[in-house]
PDB file of C-alpha atoms and ligand atoms in Angstrom:
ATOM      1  CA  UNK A   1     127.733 106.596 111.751  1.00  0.00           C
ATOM      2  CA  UNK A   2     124.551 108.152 110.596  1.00  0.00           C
ATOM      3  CA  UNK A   3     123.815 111.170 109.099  1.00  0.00           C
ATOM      4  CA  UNK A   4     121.313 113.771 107.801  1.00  0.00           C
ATOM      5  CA  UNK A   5     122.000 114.778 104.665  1.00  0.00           C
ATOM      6  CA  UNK A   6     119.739 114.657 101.969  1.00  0.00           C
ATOM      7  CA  UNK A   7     120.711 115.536  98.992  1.00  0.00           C
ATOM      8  CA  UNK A   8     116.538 115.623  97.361  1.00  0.00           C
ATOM      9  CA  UNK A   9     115.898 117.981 100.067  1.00  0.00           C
ATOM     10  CA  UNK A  10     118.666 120.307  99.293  1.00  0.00           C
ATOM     11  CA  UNK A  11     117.689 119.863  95.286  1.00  0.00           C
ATOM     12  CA  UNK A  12     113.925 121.247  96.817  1.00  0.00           C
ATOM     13  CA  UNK A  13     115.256 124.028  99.106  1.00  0.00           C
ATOM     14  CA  UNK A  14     117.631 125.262  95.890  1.00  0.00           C
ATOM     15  CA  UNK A  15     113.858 125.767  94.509  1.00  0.00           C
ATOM     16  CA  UNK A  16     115.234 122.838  91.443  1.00  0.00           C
ATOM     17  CA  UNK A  17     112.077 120.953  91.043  1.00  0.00           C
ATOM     18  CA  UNK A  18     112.729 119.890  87.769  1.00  0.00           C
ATOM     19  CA  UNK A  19     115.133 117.548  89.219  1.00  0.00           C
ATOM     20  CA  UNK A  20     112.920 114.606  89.884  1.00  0.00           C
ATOM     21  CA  UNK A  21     115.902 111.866  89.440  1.00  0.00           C
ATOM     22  CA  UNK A  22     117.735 110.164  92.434  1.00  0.00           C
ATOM     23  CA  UNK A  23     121.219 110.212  92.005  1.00  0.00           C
ATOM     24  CA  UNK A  24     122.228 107.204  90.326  1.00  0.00           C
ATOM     25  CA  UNK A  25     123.463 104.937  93.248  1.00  0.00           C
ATOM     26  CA  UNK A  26     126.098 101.730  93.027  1.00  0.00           C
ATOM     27  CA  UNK A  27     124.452  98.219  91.909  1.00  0.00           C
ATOM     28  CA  UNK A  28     122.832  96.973  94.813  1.00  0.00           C
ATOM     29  CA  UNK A  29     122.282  99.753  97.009  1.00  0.00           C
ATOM     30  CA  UNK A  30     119.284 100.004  99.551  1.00  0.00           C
ATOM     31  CA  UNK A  31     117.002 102.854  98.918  1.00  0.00           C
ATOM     32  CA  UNK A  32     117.959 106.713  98.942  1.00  0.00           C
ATOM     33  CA  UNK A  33     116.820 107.114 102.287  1.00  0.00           C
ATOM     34  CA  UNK A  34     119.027 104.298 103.794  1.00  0.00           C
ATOM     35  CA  UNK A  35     121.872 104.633 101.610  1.00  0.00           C
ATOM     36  CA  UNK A  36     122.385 108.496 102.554  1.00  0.00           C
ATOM     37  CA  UNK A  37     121.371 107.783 106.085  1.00  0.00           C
ATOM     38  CA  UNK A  38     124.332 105.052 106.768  1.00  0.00           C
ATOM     39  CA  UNK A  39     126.892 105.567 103.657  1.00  0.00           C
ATOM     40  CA  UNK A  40     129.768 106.875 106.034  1.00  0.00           C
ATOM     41  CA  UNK A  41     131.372 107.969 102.511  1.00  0.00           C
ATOM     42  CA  UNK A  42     134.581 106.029 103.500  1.00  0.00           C
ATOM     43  CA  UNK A  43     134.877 105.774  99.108  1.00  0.00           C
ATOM     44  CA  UNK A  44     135.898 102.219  99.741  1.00  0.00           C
ATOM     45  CA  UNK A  45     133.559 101.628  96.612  1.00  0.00           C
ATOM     46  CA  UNK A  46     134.886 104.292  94.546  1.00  0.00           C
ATOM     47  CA  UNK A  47     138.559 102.492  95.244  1.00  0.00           C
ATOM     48  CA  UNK A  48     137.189  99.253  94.505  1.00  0.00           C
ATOM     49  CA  UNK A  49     135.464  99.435  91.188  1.00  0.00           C
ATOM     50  CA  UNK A  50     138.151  98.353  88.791  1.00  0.00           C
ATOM     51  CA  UNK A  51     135.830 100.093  85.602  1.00  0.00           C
ATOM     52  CA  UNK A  52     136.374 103.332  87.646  1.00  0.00           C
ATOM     53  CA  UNK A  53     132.826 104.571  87.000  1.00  0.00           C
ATOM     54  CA  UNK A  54     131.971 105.334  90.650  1.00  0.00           C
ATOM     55  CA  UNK A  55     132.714 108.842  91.783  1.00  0.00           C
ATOM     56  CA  UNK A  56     132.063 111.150  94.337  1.00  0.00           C
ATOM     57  CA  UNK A  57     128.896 112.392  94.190  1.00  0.00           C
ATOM     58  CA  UNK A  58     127.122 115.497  96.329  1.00  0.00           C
ATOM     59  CA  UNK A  59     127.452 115.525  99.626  1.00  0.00           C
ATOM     60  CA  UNK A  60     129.964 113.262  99.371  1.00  0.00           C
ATOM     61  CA  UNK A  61     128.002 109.930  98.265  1.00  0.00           C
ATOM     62  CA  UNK A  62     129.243 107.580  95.798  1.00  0.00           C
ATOM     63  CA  UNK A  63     127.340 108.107  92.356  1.00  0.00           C
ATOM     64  CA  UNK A  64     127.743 106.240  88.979  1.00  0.00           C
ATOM     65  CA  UNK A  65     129.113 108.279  85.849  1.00  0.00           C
ATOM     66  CA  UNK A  66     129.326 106.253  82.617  1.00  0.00           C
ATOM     67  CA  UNK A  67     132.012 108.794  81.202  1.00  0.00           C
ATOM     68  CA  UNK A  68     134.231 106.067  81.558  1.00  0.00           C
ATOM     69  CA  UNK A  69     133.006 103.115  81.262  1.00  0.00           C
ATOM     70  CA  UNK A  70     130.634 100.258  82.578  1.00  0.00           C
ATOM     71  CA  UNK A  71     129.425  98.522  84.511  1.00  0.00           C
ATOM     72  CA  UNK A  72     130.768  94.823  84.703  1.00  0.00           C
ATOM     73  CA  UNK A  73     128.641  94.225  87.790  1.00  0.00           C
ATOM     74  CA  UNK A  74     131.964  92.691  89.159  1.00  0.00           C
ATOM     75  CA  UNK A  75     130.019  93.150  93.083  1.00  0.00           C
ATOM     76  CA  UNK A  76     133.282  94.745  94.127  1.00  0.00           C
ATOM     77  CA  UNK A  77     131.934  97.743  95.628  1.00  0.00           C
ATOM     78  CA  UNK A  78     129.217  95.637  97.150  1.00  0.00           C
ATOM     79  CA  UNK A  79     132.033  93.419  98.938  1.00  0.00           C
ATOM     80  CA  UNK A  80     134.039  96.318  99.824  1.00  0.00           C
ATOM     81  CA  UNK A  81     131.839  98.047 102.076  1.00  0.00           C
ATOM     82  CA  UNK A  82     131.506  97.632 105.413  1.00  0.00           C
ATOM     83  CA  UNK A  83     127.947  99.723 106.457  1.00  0.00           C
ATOM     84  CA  UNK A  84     124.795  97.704 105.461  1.00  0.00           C
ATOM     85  CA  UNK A  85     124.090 100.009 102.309  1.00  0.00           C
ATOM     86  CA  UNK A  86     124.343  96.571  99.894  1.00  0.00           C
ATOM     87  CA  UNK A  87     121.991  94.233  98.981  1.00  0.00           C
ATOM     88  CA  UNK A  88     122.707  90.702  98.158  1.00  0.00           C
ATOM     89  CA  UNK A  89     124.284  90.552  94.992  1.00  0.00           C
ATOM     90  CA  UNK A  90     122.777  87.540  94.360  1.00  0.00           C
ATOM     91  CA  UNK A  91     119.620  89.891  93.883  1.00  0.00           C
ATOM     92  CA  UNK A  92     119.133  92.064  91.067  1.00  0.00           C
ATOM     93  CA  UNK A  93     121.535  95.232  90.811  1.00  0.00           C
ATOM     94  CA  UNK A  94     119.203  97.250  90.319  1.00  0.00           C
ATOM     95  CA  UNK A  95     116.345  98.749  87.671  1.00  0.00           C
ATOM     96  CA  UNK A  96     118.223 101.193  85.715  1.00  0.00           C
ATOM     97  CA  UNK A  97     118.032 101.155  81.739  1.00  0.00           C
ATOM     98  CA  UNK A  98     119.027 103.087  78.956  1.00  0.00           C
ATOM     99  CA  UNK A  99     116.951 105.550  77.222  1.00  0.00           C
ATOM    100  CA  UNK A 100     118.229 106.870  73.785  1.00  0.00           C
ATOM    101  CA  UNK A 101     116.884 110.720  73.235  1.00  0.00           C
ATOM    102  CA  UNK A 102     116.226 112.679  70.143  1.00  0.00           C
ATOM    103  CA  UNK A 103     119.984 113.919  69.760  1.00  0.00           C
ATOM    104  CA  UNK A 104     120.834 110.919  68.373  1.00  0.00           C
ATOM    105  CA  UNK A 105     122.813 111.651  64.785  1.00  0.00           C
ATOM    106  CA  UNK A 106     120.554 108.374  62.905  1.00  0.00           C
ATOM    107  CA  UNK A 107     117.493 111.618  63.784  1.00  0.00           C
ATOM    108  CA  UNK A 108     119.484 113.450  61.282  1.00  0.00           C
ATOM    109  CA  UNK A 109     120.237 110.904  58.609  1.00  0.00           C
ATOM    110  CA  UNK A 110     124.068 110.353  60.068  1.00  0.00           C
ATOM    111  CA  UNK A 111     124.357 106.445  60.080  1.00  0.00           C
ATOM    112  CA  UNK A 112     125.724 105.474  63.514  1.00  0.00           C
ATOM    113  CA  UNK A 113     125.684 101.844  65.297  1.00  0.00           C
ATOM    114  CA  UNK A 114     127.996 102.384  68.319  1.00  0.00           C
ATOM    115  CA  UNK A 115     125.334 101.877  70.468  1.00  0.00           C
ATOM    116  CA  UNK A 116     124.348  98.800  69.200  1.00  0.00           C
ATOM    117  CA  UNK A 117     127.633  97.572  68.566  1.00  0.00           C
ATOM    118  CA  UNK A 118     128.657  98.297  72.554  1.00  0.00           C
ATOM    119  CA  UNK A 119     125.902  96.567  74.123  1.00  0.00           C
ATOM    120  CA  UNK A 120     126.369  92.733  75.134  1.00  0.00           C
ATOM    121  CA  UNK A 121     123.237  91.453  75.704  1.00  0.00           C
ATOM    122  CA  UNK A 122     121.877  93.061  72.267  1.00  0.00           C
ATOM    123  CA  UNK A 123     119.484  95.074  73.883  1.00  0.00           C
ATOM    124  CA  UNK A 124     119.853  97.943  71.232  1.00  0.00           C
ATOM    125  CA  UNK A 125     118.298  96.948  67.680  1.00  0.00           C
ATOM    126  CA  UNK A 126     118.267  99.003  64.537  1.00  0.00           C
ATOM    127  CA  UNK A 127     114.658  99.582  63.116  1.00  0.00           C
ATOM    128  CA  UNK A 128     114.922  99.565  59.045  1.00  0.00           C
ATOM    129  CA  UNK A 129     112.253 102.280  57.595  1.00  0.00           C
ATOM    130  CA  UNK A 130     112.737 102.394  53.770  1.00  0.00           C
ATOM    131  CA  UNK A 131     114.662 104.859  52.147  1.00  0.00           C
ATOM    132  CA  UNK A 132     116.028 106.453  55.738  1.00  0.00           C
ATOM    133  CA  UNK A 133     118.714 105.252  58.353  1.00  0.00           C
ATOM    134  CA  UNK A 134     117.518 103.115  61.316  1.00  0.00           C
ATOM    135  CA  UNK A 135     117.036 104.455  64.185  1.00  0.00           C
ATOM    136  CA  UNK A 136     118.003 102.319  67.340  1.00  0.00           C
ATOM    137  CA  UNK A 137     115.807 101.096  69.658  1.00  0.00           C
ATOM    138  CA  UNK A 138     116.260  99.992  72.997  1.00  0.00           C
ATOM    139  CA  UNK A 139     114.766  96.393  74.549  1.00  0.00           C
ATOM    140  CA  UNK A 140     113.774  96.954  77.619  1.00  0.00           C
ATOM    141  CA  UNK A 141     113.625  93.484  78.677  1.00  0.00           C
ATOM    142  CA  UNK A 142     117.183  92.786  77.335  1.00  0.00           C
ATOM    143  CA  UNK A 143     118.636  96.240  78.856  1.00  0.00           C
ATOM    144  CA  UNK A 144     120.572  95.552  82.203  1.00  0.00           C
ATOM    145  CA  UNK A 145     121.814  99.238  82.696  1.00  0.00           C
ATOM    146  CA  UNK A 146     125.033  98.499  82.046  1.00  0.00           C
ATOM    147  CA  UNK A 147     126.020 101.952  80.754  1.00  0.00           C
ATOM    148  CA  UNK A 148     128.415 100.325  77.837  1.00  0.00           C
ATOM    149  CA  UNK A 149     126.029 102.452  75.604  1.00  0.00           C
ATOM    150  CA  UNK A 150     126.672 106.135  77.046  1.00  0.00           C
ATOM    151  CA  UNK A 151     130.346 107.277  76.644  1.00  0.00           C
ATOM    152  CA  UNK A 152     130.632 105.700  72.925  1.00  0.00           C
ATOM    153  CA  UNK A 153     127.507 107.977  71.984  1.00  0.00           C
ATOM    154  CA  UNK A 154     129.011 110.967  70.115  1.00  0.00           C
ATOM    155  CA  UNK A 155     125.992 113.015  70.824  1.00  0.00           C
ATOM    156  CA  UNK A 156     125.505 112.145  74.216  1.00  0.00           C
ATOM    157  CA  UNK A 157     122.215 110.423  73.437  1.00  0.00           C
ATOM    158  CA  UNK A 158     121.972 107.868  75.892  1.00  0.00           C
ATOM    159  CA  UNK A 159     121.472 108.213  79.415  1.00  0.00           C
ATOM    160  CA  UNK A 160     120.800 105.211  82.168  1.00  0.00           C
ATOM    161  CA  UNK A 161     118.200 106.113  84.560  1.00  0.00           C
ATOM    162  CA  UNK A 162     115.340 104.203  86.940  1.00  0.00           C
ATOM    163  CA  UNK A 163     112.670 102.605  84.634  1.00  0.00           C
ATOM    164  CA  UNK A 164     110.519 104.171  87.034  1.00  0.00           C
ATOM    165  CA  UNK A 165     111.705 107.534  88.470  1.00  0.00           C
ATOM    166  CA  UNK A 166     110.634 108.364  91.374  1.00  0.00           C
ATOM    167  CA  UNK A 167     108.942 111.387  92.306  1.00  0.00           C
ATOM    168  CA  UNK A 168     110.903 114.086  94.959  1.00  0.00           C
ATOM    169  CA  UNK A 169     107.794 114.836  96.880  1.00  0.00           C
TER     170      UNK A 169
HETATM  171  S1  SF4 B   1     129.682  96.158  90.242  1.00  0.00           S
HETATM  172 FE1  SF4 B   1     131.903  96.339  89.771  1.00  0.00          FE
HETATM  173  S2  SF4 B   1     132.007  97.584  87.872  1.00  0.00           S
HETATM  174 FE2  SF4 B   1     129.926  97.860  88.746  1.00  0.00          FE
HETATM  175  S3  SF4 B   1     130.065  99.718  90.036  1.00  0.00           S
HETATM  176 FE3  SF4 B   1     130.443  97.944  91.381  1.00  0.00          FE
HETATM  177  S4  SF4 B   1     132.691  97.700  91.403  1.00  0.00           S
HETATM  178 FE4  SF4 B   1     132.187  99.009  89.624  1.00  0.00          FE
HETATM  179  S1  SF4 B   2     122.727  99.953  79.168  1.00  0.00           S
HETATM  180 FE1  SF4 B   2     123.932  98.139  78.573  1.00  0.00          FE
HETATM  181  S2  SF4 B   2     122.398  96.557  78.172  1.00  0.00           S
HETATM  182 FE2  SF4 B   2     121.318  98.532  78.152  1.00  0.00          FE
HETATM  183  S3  SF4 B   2     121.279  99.182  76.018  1.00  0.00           S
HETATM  184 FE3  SF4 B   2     123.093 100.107  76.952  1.00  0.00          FE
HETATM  185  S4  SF4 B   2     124.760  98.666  76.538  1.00  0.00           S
HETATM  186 FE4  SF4 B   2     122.841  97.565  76.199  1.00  0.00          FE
HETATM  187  S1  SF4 B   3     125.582 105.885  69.586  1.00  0.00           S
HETATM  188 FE1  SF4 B   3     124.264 107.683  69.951  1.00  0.00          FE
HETATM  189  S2  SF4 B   3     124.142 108.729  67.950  1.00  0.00           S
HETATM  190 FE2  SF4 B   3     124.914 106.629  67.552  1.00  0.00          FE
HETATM  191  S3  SF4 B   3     123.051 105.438  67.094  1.00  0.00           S
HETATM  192 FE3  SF4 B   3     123.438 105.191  69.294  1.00  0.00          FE
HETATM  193  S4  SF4 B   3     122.197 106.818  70.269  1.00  0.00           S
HETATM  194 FE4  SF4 B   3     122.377 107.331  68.083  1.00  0.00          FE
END
């Protein structure tokens, strides 16, 4: 089954062009183009995913939301579908990471380390600067875009998103 939507081209058409960030897709999924053109949004994935962090997304599209958890990159939703909108998970999942923004509480002298203390492969470090709190700071090369650093934020500092977005147009 194929179909048309495209959920960019609505965002353009709505006149949103500040919305320059593809919807954040399962591990292993194809590119935007192939994934809405043969997703038959059977939510086989969405059942699958035993983290429950995949959701329905617009149009109907399975999307990540780290609200409730992470990603264990488990490949169940991979295995569980049945159009060719997977790559191999032996490949990499994919090339999101975690960017922490200025709404972080250390900005404000709070001392907070859930971030840190969340995030497996230590990816999230806490820069010392005399006589304030540390800030964290996110490897890059470390950060797999798990997402085990976005609900336990309590300012909703982090967010997961392509290392490099791509553009709408
Ligand atoms: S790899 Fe596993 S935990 Fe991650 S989205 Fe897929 S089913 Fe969920
Ligand atoms: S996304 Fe995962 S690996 Fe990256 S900083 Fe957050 S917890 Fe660590
Ligand atoms: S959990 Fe949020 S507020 Fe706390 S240190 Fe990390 S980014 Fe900052």
């Amino acid at each position: 089954m194929t179909s048309s939507f495209n959920p960019l081209r609505r965002q353009l058409f709505r006149g949103d062009v500040r919305v320059q960030r593809l919807p954040l897709r399962p591990p292993w999924s194809v590119d935007e183009q192939q994934f809405t053109q043969d997703c038959t949004r059977c939510q086989e994935c969405i059942k699958a995913c035993p983290e429950n962090i995949l959701e329905v997304g617009s149009g109907g599209f399975p999307e990540v939301n780290f609200k409730q958890g992470e990603c264990s990159f488990c490949g169940d939703c991979a295995a569980s579908c049945e159009a060719s909108v997977f790559r191999p998970v032996q490949e990499i999942p994919w090339q999101q990471q975690a960017r922490i923004s200025d709404a972080c509480i250390t900005h404000k002298q709070v001392i907070c380390r859930s971030c840190g203390e969340n995030c497996e492969p230590e990816a999230i470090q806490f820069k010392l600067v005399a006589g304030q709190v540390a800030v964290p700071e996110i490897d890059l090369d470390s950060c797999n875009g798990c997402g085990a650093c976005v609900a336990v934020c309590p300012t909703q500092a982090v967010k997961v998103s392509q290392n490099e977005p791509e553009a709408v147009l």
